[in-house]
Coordinates of C-alpha atoms in Angstrom, one line a residue:
X152 CA 0.0 -0.1 -0.1
X153 CA 2.9 2.4 0.7
X154 CA 4.5 1.6 -2.6
X155 CA 1.1 2.5 -4.4
X156 CA 0.8 5.6 -2.2
X157 CA 4.5 6.7 -3.4
X158 CA 3.4 6.1 -7.0
X159 CA 0.1 8.1 -6.6
X160 CA 2.0 11.1 -5.0
X161 CA 4.7 11.1 -7.7
X162 CA 2.0 11.2 -10.2
X163 CA 3.3 7.8 -11.8
X164 CA 1.0 5.7 -13.9
X165 CA -0.8 3.0 -12.2
X166 CA 1.0 0.3 -14.6
X167 CA 4.2 1.4 -12.8
X168 CA 3.1 0.0 -9.5
X169 CA 4.0 -3.9 -10.3
X170 CA 7.4 -2.7 -11.5
X171 CA 8.0 -0.7 -8.1
X172 CA 7.2 -4.1 -6.3
X173 CA 9.6 -6.0 -8.4
X174 CA 12.4 -3.3 -7.6
X175 CA 11.6 -3.6 -3.9
X176 CA 11.9 -7.3 -4.2
X177 CA 15.2 -7.3 -5.8
X178 CA 16.4 -4.9 -3.1
X179 CA 15.5 -7.4 -0.5
X180 CA 12.8 -5.1 1.0
X181 CA 11.1 -7.2 3.9
X182 CA 7.3 -8.3 3.4
X183 CA 7.3 -7.9 -0.3
X184 CA 5.4 -10.9 -2.1
X185 CA 7.9 -13.4 -3.5
X186 CA 6.0 -13.7 -6.7
X187 CA 3.5 -11.8 -9.1
X188 CA 0.9 -14.6 -9.0
X189 CA -2.8 -13.9 -8.5
X190 CA -3.5 -13.1 -4.9
X191 CA -0.3 -11.3 -4.3
X192 CA -1.7 -7.8 -4.7
X193 CA 1.1 -6.6 -7.0
X194 CA -1.0 -5.9 -10.0
X195 CA -2.6 -2.6 -11.2
X196 CA -6.1 -3.7 -10.4
X197 CA -5.2 -4.6 -6.8
X198 CA -3.4 -1.4 -6.7
X199 CA -6.5 0.8 -7.6
X200 CA -8.2 -1.1 -4.8
X201 CA -5.5 0.4 -2.5
X202 CA -5.9 3.8 -4.1
X203 CA -9.5 3.8 -3.4
X204 CA -9.0 2.8 0.1
X205 CA -6.5 5.6 0.5
X206 CA -8.7 7.8 -1.0
X207 CA -11.8 7.0 1.3
X208 CA -9.4 7.3 4.2
X209 CA -8.2 10.9 3.3
X210 CA -11.6 12.1 2.3
X211 CA -13.0 10.8 5.6
X212 CA -10.2 12.7 7.5
X213 CA -10.7 15.9 5.6
X214 CA -14.4 15.9 5.8
X215 CA -14.4 15.2 9.6
X216 CA -11.9 18.1 10.1
X217 CA -14.2 20.6 8.3
X218 CA -17.5 19.3 10.0
X219 CA -15.3 20.2 13.3
X220 CA -14.4 23.6 12.1
X221 CA -17.0 26.2 13.4
X222 CA -17.1 28.0 10.0
X223 CA -15.9 27.0 6.6
X224 CA -15.9 28.3 2.9
X225 CA -16.0 26.7 -0.5
X226 CA -13.9 27.5 -3.5
X227 CA -15.3 26.2 -6.7
X228 CA -14.4 26.3 -10.3
X229 CA -15.5 24.7 -13.6
X230 CA -13.2 23.3 -16.3
X231 CA -13.4 21.2 -19.3
X232 CA -10.5 18.6 -19.6
X233 CA -8.6 17.3 -22.7
X234 CA -11.3 14.8 -23.4
X235 CA -14.1 17.4 -23.3
X236 CA -15.7 16.2 -19.9
X237 CA -16.8 18.9 -17.7
X238 CA -15.9 18.9 -14.0
X239 CA -16.3 21.0 -10.9
X240 CA -13.4 21.1 -8.5
X241 CA -14.1 22.0 -5.0
X242 CA -11.7 23.1 -2.2
X243 CA -12.6 23.9 1.4
X244 CA -11.1 26.6 3.6
X245 CA -11.6 25.8 7.2
X246 CA -10.0 26.1 10.8
X247 CA -8.2 22.9 11.9
X248 CA -8.2 21.4 15.5
X249 CA -12.0 22.0 15.8
X250 CA -11.6 25.8 15.3
X251 CA -8.7 26.3 17.5
X252 CA -5.9 25.6 15.0
X253 CA -4.6 27.5 12.0
X254 CA -6.7 27.8 8.6
X255 CA -6.3 25.2 6.0
X256 CA -7.3 24.9 2.3
X257 CA -7.7 21.4 1.1
X258 CA -8.8 19.7 -2.1
X259 CA -12.0 17.9 -1.3
X260 CA -13.4 16.3 -4.6
X261 CA -13.8 16.5 -8.3
X262 CA -17.2 16.4 -9.5
X263 CA -18.8 15.6 -12.9
X264 CA -21.5 18.0 -14.2
X265 CA -23.8 17.4 -17.2
X266 CA -23.2 20.8 -18.7
X267 CA -21.7 24.3 -17.4
X268 CA -24.9 26.0 -16.6
X269 CA -25.7 27.3 -13.1
X270 CA -28.4 24.8 -12.3
X271 CA -26.1 22.0 -13.1
X272 CA -23.5 23.3 -10.9
X273 CA -25.7 24.3 -8.0
X274 CA -27.2 20.7 -8.1
X275 CA -23.7 19.1 -8.0
X276 CA -22.3 21.2 -5.2
X277 CA -25.7 21.0 -3.2
X278 CA -25.5 17.1 -3.6
X279 CA -22.0 17.2 -2.6
X280 CA -22.8 19.0 0.7
X281 CA -25.5 16.7 1.5
X282 CA -23.5 13.5 0.9
X283 CA -20.5 14.9 2.9
X284 CA -22.6 15.8 5.9
X285 CA -21.4 19.7 5.6
X286 CA -24.2 22.0 6.7
X287 CA -25.0 25.3 5.1
X288 CA -25.3 27.0 8.3
X289 CA -21.6 26.9 8.8
X290 CA -20.9 27.9 5.3
X291 CA -19.6 31.6 5.2
X292 CA -18.6 32.1 1.7
X293 CA -18.3 30.7 -1.9
X294 CA -15.4 31.9 -3.8
X295 CA -15.4 31.7 -7.8
X296 CA -13.6 33.1 -10.7
X297 CA -16.3 35.7 -11.3
X298 CA -17.8 34.0 -14.5
X299 CA -21.5 35.0 -15.1
X300 CA -22.7 31.4 -14.4
X301 CA -21.3 31.6 -11.0
X302 CA -22.0 35.3 -9.7
X303 CA -25.0 36.1 -11.8
X304 CA -27.4 38.3 -9.7
X305 CA -30.4 36.2 -10.3
X306 CA -29.7 32.6 -11.5
X307 CA -26.0 32.3 -10.7
X308 CA -24.8 29.6 -8.5
X309 CA -23.9 32.0 -5.7
X310 CA -27.4 33.6 -5.8
X311 CA -29.0 30.2 -5.7
X312 CA -27.3 29.4 -2.5
X313 CA -28.2 32.9 -1.1
X314 CA -31.8 32.4 -1.8
X315 CA -32.0 30.0 1.0
X316 CA -29.1 31.3 3.2
X317 CA -28.9 35.1 2.5
X318 CA -25.9 35.5 4.9
X319 CA -23.4 33.5 2.3
X320 CA -21.1 35.8 0.8
X321 CA -20.0 35.7 -2.9
X322 CA -16.4 36.2 -3.4
X323 CA -15.0 37.0 -6.9
X324 CA -11.4 35.7 -6.9
X325 CA -9.0 38.8 -6.6
X326 CA -6.5 37.4 -8.9
X327 CA -9.0 37.0 -11.6
X328 CA -10.3 40.6 -11.0
X329 CA -6.9 42.1 -11.2
X330 CA -6.2 40.1 -14.5
X331 CA -9.3 41.4 -16.1
X332 CA -8.4 45.0 -15.0
X333 CA -5.1 44.4 -16.9
X334 CA -7.3 43.3 -19.9
X335 CA -9.4 46.5 -19.5
X336 CA -6.6 48.8 -20.3
X337 CA -6.6 47.9 -24.0
X338 CA -10.2 49.2 -24.5
X339 CA -8.7 52.4 -26.0
X340 CA -6.6 52.2 -29.2
X341 CA -7.4 48.5 -29.6
X342 CA -5.9 48.4 -33.0
X343 CA -2.4 49.4 -31.8
X344 CA -2.2 46.8 -28.9
X345 CA -3.7 44.1 -31.2
X346 CA -0.7 44.8 -33.9
X347 CA 1.8 44.6 -31.0
X348 CA 0.4 41.3 -30.0
X349 CA 0.5 40.3 -33.6
X350 CA 4.2 41.0 -33.7
X351 CA 4.9 39.2 -30.7
X352 CA 2.9 36.1 -32.0
X353 CA 4.9 36.4 -35.1
X354 CA 8.2 36.2 -33.3
X355 CA 7.1 33.0 -31.5
X356 CA 6.0 31.2 -34.5
X357 CA 8.8 32.4 -36.7
X358 CA 11.4 31.2 -34.2
X359 CA 9.6 27.9 -33.7
X360 CA 9.2 26.7 -37.3
X361 CA 12.9 26.2 -38.5
X362 CA 15.8 24.4 -37.1
X363 CA 18.0 26.8 -39.4
X364 CA 16.6 29.7 -37.5
X365 CA 17.0 28.2 -34.1
X366 CA 20.9 27.6 -35.1
X367 CA 21.1 31.1 -36.1
X368 CA 19.4 32.2 -32.9
X369 CA 21.8 30.3 -30.7
X370 CA 24.8 31.9 -32.6
X371 CA 23.4 35.5 -32.1
X372 CA 22.7 34.6 -28.4
X373 CA 26.6 33.9 -28.1
X374 CA 27.2 37.2 -29.7
X375 CA 25.1 39.2 -27.6
X376 CA 25.7 37.1 -24.4
X377 CA 22.0 36.5 -24.0
X378 CA 21.4 33.4 -21.7
X379 CA 17.8 32.7 -22.7
X380 CA 16.4 33.3 -26.1
X381 CA 13.3 31.4 -26.0
X382 CA 10.2 33.4 -27.2
X383 CA 7.0 32.9 -25.3
X384 CA 3.4 32.5 -26.6
X385 CA 0.6 34.9 -25.6
X386 CA -2.1 32.9 -23.9
X387 CA -5.6 33.8 -25.1
X388 CA -7.2 33.2 -21.6
X389 CA -4.7 34.4 -19.2
X390 CA -4.3 38.0 -20.1
X391 CA -1.4 38.6 -17.6
X392 CA 0.9 36.2 -19.9
X393 CA 1.4 39.2 -22.1
X394 CA 3.6 40.6 -19.4
X395 CA 6.0 37.8 -19.5
X396 CA 5.9 37.7 -23.4
X397 CA 6.7 41.3 -23.6
X398 CA 9.5 41.1 -21.1
X399 CA 11.0 38.2 -22.9
X400 CA 10.6 40.0 -26.2
X401 CA 12.5 43.0 -24.9
X402 CA 15.2 40.7 -23.6
X403 CA 15.6 39.0 -27.1
X404 CA 15.1 42.0 -29.3
X405 CA 18.7 42.3 -30.6
X406 CA 18.5 38.7 -31.9
X407 CA 14.9 39.2 -33.3
X408 CA 16.0 42.4 -35.3
X409 CA 19.2 41.1 -36.4
X410 CA 17.5 37.9 -37.9
X411 CA 14.5 39.8 -39.4
X412 CA 16.8 42.2 -40.9
X413 CA 18.6 39.6 -42.9
X414 CA 15.5 37.3 -43.6
X415 CA 12.4 38.8 -42.9
X416 CA 12.3 42.4 -44.4
X417 CA 8.3 42.8 -44.0
X418 CA 8.3 42.0 -40.2
X419 CA 11.5 44.0 -39.8
X420 CA 9.9 47.1 -41.1
X421 CA 6.8 46.4 -38.7
X422 CA 9.3 45.7 -35.7
X423 CA 11.2 48.9 -36.2
X424 CA 8.1 51.2 -36.0
X425 CA 8.5 53.5 -33.1
X426 CA 5.0 52.9 -32.0
X427 CA 5.5 49.1 -31.9
X428 CA 8.8 49.5 -30.0
X429 CA 7.2 51.9 -27.6
X430 CA 4.2 49.7 -26.6
X431 CA 6.4 46.7 -26.3
X432 CA 8.4 48.3 -23.7
X433 CA 5.6 50.1 -22.1
X434 CA 3.5 46.7 -21.8
X435 CA 6.7 44.9 -20.4
X436 CA 7.1 47.6 -17.6
X437 CA 3.3 47.8 -16.7
X438 CA 2.4 44.3 -17.0
X439 CA 5.4 43.0 -15.1
X440 CA 4.4 45.3 -12.1
X441 CA 0.6 43.7 -12.4
X442 CA 2.2 40.2 -12.7
X443 CA 3.9 40.8 -9.1
X444 CA 0.6 42.0 -7.8
X445 CA -1.2 38.8 -9.2
X446 CA 1.4 36.6 -7.9
X447 CA 1.0 38.1 -4.4
X448 CA -3.0 37.4 -4.7
X449 CA -2.3 33.7 -5.5
X450 CA -0.2 33.0 -2.4
X451 CA -1.3 30.3 0.0
X452 CA -2.9 31.7 3.0
X453 CA -2.6 35.2 1.6
X454 CA -3.6 37.9 4.3
X455 CA -6.6 39.6 2.9
X456 CA -5.9 42.6 4.9
X457 CA -2.9 43.5 2.6
X458 CA -5.1 43.8 -0.6
X459 CA -5.9 47.3 0.0
X460 CA -2.2 48.3 0.7
X461 CA -0.9 46.4 -2.3
X462 CA -3.4 48.0 -4.8
X463 CA -2.7 51.5 -3.2
X464 CA 1.0 51.0 -3.8
X465 CA 0.3 50.1 -7.6
X466 CA -1.9 53.3 -7.8
X467 CA 0.9 55.4 -6.2
X468 CA 3.7 54.0 -8.5
X469 CA 1.7 54.1 -11.6
X470 CA 0.6 57.7 -11.0
X471 CA 4.1 58.9 -10.2
X472 CA 5.7 57.0 -13.1
X473 CA 3.2 57.5 -15.9
X474 CA 0.5 60.1 -15.1
X475 CA 2.2 63.0 -12.9
X476 CA 4.8 63.7 -15.6
X477 CA 5.0 65.6 -18.7
X478 CA 6.3 64.0 -22.0
X479 CA 9.9 64.2 -21.0
X480 CA 9.3 62.7 -17.5
X481 CA 7.0 59.9 -18.7
X482 CA 8.0 56.4 -17.5
X483 CA 10.9 57.8 -15.5
X484 CA 12.2 55.1 -13.4
X485 CA 10.8 52.2 -15.4
X486 CA 12.9 49.3 -16.3
X487 CA 12.5 48.9 -20.0
X488 CA 10.6 52.1 -21.3
X489 CA 13.3 54.4 -19.9
X490 CA 16.1 52.6 -21.7
X491 CA 14.3 52.7 -25.0
X492 CA 13.4 56.3 -24.8
X493 CA 17.1 57.2 -24.1
X494 CA 18.1 55.1 -27.3
X495 CA 15.2 56.5 -29.4
X496 CA 16.5 60.0 -29.1
X497 CA 18.8 59.2 -31.9
X498 CA 15.9 57.6 -33.8
X499 CA 17.5 54.3 -33.5
X500 CA 17.9 51.1 -31.5
X501 CA 21.6 50.4 -30.8
X502 CA 22.6 47.1 -29.3
X503 CA 26.2 46.2 -28.5
X504 CA 27.2 42.7 -28.7
X505 CA 29.8 40.9 -26.3
X506 CA 32.7 42.1 -28.5
X507 CA 31.8 45.7 -28.3
X508 CA 30.4 45.9 -31.8
X509 CA 27.3 48.2 -32.3
X510 CA 24.2 47.0 -34.2
X511 CA 22.0 49.9 -35.2
X512 CA 18.4 49.7 -36.3
X513 CA 16.8 52.8 -37.4
X514 CA 13.2 53.7 -35.9
X515 CA 10.4 54.7 -38.4
X516 CA 7.7 57.0 -37.4
X517 CA 4.8 55.7 -39.4
X518 CA 1.4 54.4 -38.4
X519 CA 0.9 50.7 -37.8
X520 CA -1.2 48.9 -40.5
X521 CA -4.9 49.7 -40.3
X522 CA -4.1 53.1 -38.9
X523 CA -3.6 56.4 -40.7
X524 CA -2.1 58.6 -38.2
X525 CA 1.6 58.7 -37.5
X526 CA 2.6 58.0 -33.9
X527 CA 5.2 60.6 -32.8
X528 CA 6.6 60.3 -29.3
X529 CA 4.0 62.7 -27.9
X530 CA 1.1 60.8 -29.5
X531 CA 2.5 57.5 -28.0
X532 CA 2.9 59.0 -24.5
X533 CA -0.6 59.9 -24.7
X534 CA -1.6 56.4 -25.7
X535 CA 0.4 55.1 -22.9
X536 CA -1.3 57.5 -20.3
X537 CA -4.7 56.5 -21.5
X538 CA -3.9 52.8 -21.1
X539 CA -2.4 53.2 -17.7
X540 CA -5.4 55.2 -16.6
X541 CA -7.8 52.7 -18.0
X542 CA -6.0 50.1 -16.0
X543 CA -6.2 52.2 -12.7
X544 CA -10.0 52.8 -13.3
X545 CA -10.6 49.2 -13.8
X546 CA -8.9 48.3 -10.7
X547 CA -11.0 50.9 -8.8
X548 CA -14.3 49.5 -10.5
X549 CA -13.4 45.8 -10.0
X550 CA -12.4 46.2 -6.3
X551 CA -15.3 48.3 -5.2
X552 CA -15.4 46.1 -2.1
X553 CA -12.1 46.8 -0.9
X554 CA -13.4 48.6 2.2
X555 CA -14.7 45.0 3.4
X556 CA -11.2 43.4 3.3
X557 CA -9.6 46.6 4.9
X558 CA -12.3 46.2 7.7
X559 CA -10.7 42.8 8.6
X560 CA -7.7 44.7 9.8
X561 CA -9.4 44.8 13.2
X562 CA -7.8 41.4 13.7
X563 CA -4.4 42.5 12.2
X564 CA -2.5 44.4 14.9
X565 CA 0.3 45.3 12.3
X566 CA -2.5 47.6 10.8
X567 CA -3.4 49.4 14.1
X568 CA -2.6 53.1 14.3
X569 CA 0.0 53.9 16.9
X570 CA -2.1 56.9 18.4
X571 CA -4.5 55.3 21.0
X572 CA -7.4 57.7 20.0
X573 CA -7.0 57.1 16.3
X574 CA -6.8 53.1 17.0
X575 CA -10.0 53.4 18.9
X576 CA -11.8 55.2 16.2
X577 CA -10.4 53.0 13.5
X578 CA -11.1 49.6 15.2
X579 CA -14.6 50.8 15.8
X580 CA -15.1 51.5 12.1
X581 CA -13.7 48.3 11.1
X582 CA -16.0 46.2 13.5
X583 CA -19.1 48.1 12.2
X584 CA -18.0 47.4 8.6
X585 CA -17.3 43.8 9.3
X586 CA -20.8 43.3 11.0
X587 CA -22.6 45.1 8.2
X588 CA -21.0 43.2 5.4
X589 CA -20.9 39.7 6.7
X590 CA -24.4 40.1 7.6
X591 CA -23.9 38.1 10.8
X592 CA -26.6 35.9 12.2
X593 CA -27.3 36.8 15.9
X594 CA -28.1 33.4 16.5
X595 CA -24.5 32.3 15.6
X596 CA -22.6 35.2 17.1
X597 CA -23.6 37.7 19.8
X598 CA -23.0 41.1 18.1
X599 CA -23.7 43.0 21.1
X600 CA -21.0 41.0 22.9
X601 CA -18.6 41.7 20.2
X602 CA -19.1 45.6 20.3
X603 CA -18.6 45.4 24.1
X604 CA -15.4 43.2 23.9
X605 CA -13.8 45.2 21.2
X606 CA -11.9 47.9 23.1
X607 CA -10.3 45.6 25.5
X608 CA -9.8 43.0 22.8
X609 CA -8.0 45.5 20.6
X610 CA -5.8 46.8 23.4
X611 CA -4.6 43.4 24.4
X612 CA -4.0 42.3 20.7
X613 CA -2.0 45.5 20.1
X614 CA 0.3 44.9 23.2
X615 CA 0.7 41.0 22.6
X616 CA 0.8 40.7 19.0
X617 CA 2.1 43.9 17.6
X618 CA 3.4 44.1 14.2
X619 CA 1.8 40.6 13.3
X620 CA -0.8 40.1 10.6
X621 CA -4.2 38.6 10.9
X622 CA -2.9 34.9 10.7
X623 CA 0.3 35.3 12.7
X624 CA -1.6 37.0 15.5
X625 CA -4.1 34.3 15.5
X626 CA -1.5 31.7 16.1
X627 CA -0.2 33.9 19.0
X628 CA -3.5 33.8 20.6
X629 CA -4.0 30.1 20.2
X630 CA -1.7 29.5 22.9
X631 CA -3.6 31.0 25.7
X632 CA -7.1 30.0 27.0
X633 CA -7.8 33.3 28.5
X634 CA -8.5 34.8 25.1
X635 CA -11.5 32.4 24.9
X636 CA -12.6 33.3 28.4
X637 CA -12.1 37.0 28.2
X638 CA -13.4 37.7 24.6
X639 CA -15.5 34.8 23.4
X640 CA -17.5 37.0 20.9
X641 CA -14.7 38.6 19.3
X642 CA -12.6 35.2 18.9
X643 CA -15.8 33.6 17.3
X644 CA -16.0 36.5 14.8
X645 CA -12.1 36.2 14.2
X646 CA -12.8 32.5 13.3
X647 CA -15.4 33.5 10.8
X648 CA -13.2 36.2 9.2
X649 CA -10.3 33.6 8.8
X650 CA -12.2 31.5 6.6
X651 CA -13.1 34.3 4.0
X652 CA -11.3 33.3 0.9
X653 CA -9.7 36.0 -1.3
X654 CA -9.1 33.9 -4.3
X655 CA -9.6 30.7 -6.1
X656 CA -6.0 30.4 -7.0
X657 CA -6.1 26.9 -5.2
X658 CA -8.6 25.6 -7.6
X659 CA -6.4 27.0 -10.5
X660 CA -3.4 24.9 -9.2
X661 CA -5.8 21.8 -8.7
X662 CA -6.8 21.9 -12.4
X663 CA -3.0 22.3 -13.3
X664 CA -2.6 19.0 -11.4
X665 CA -5.5 17.6 -13.0
X666 CA -4.0 18.1 -16.3
X667 CA -0.7 16.9 -15.4
X668 CA -2.1 13.7 -14.1
X669 CA -4.7 13.2 -17.1
X670 CA -2.0 13.8 -19.8
X671 CA -2.3 12.9 -23.4
X672 CA -0.9 9.4 -22.7
X673 CA -3.4 9.0 -19.7
X674 CA -6.4 10.5 -21.2
X675 CA -8.6 7.5 -20.6
X676 CA -8.4 7.8 -16.9
X677 CA -11.9 7.4 -15.4
X678 CA -13.4 10.2 -12.9
X679 CA -13.1 8.0 -9.8
X680 CA -9.4 7.1 -10.5
X681 CA -8.6 10.7 -11.4
X682 CA -10.4 12.1 -8.4
X683 CA -8.4 9.6 -6.1
X684 CA -5.3 10.2 -7.8
X685 CA -5.7 14.2 -7.2
X686 CA -6.6 13.7 -3.7
X687 CA -3.4 11.9 -3.0
X688 CA -1.2 14.1 -5.1
X689 CA -2.6 17.4 -3.5
X690 CA -3.5 16.4 0.0
X691 CA -1.3 13.6 1.0
X692 CA 2.2 14.9 0.7
X693 CA 4.1 13.6 3.6
X694 CA 3.7 9.9 4.6
X695 CA 3.3 10.8 8.5
X696 CA 0.0 12.1 7.8
X697 CA -1.4 8.6 6.8
X698 CA -3.0 6.4 9.6
X699 CA -1.9 3.2 7.9
X700 CA -3.6 1.1 10.2
X701 CA -7.0 2.8 9.5
X702 CA -6.3 2.9 5.6
X703 CA -5.5 -0.9 5.8
X704 CA -8.8 -1.6 7.4
X705 CA -10.7 0.3 4.9
X706 CA -8.9 -1.7 2.1
X707 CA -9.5 -5.1 4.0
X708 CA -13.2 -4.5 4.6
X709 CA -14.0 -3.2 0.9
X710 CA -14.1 -6.9 -0.1
X711 CA -13.1 -10.5 0.8
X712 CA -9.3 -10.6 0.5
X713 CA -7.3 -14.0 -0.1
X714 CA -4.4 -14.2 2.1
X715 CA -1.2 -15.6 0.8
X716 CA 2.1 -16.2 2.6
X717 CA 4.8 -13.6 1.8
X718 CA 7.3 -16.3 0.9

């Protein structure tokens, strides 16, 4: 069973299980059957029985921990796999140790759905909750990717749950929101950005279609001392992939221009347009900053009280760098565009190779195809300012609920004002906002008790956990019984706030694991097998967390087993 557990955790095909058994036999490992005969349980069919036993044990343990948590939230996402089967992936965010431990986000189950409409998803999730023994009274929030089928105001999945449980929060993943805000920047001047995308896509396809071009590229990489010359492809779904594409394009620009100058005159003329180079460098700078923000939003156990500060920092940086200056100070301090504008003063791009030889490429001030207006420097700066302003406006619009996440700072002493009077005022405002937004049921949490406990709770938390965030401060308080005795209302409210999810990044990682397991060579995997393999691969890392006696009992009781001597 441990051998099959190893195969599952390492994402090895089930057919590799017998060869692992033979290897252990050759190494002289004790208690390995001496032969591969029927009844020795070293064949893939027997291995699958062990897989299902481990799955049942793990799911039973995870669901038991969720049921013991005073509150929990669901993270759900829908996807279609490589064999065109539609699935719903479900994660749960809950408190361990019966609500007295840290939070944990666990993969729970992969569910089949008939189609991707709201009714099918709602019915599948509702059936899952009933079969798993999870009550909706403890369900605080449902986080989704923001698709209309999920968050539709009348018939969406979240709205259907809210019709029977109005206090359930619907959370639109902050990482998806931020990615959509980056996409919204292209609303103005779409033909310009579309042509820049076309140039980037051409670089990817052109370099990938010929071994001769690859050989020439490697030679130029050596000449220019460029370590990585691989072009990247723009992903049609993940909008922030443009940032990585543009950064890599800037990095390999000396190679691209040299090759196109010799072999691709048409695209060389397009790539040396001033507006194209300007936008490539602008997007490399802006989207790289947005990528950093998105990566923060995707962190495990991300502290939601930091959302406002991170977005404010982006506003401050973009305003100072792109919006506050005139044409001569535009992008001052940026990594790529500043370098380009300094070179462009001579109307050429000059790259120096490893031997000190200069390679010049004249920049042309012509309009991009399908446009009739030349793009001089000041016009490009205007387009750049509009683009950045569009991004900031989209962030403001898509994060209209930022005040709710900011209000959770009442449990984050690192966010408390130093001045006692200001701290009193702020924490009172935060508590009122939390109570208003979460729509707390008075039968679950005594609101008046929370209001009365707030002043003393904040004072003690400020002194004992100063400079700690919401999760770290929670772990500090777990070590003392007195917190539960003195401030039961605030501690219960804290438990509720800890399981409010900010993003569905865990679901995206789960689908990445799903696609890795159900690869092209393993596309015939059934749903039960795939679900079991995902559960072990995601939730069962670390052999110490398995109670092998319990798992073995589940396996032996699943059917009659034929005992055979080991030797």
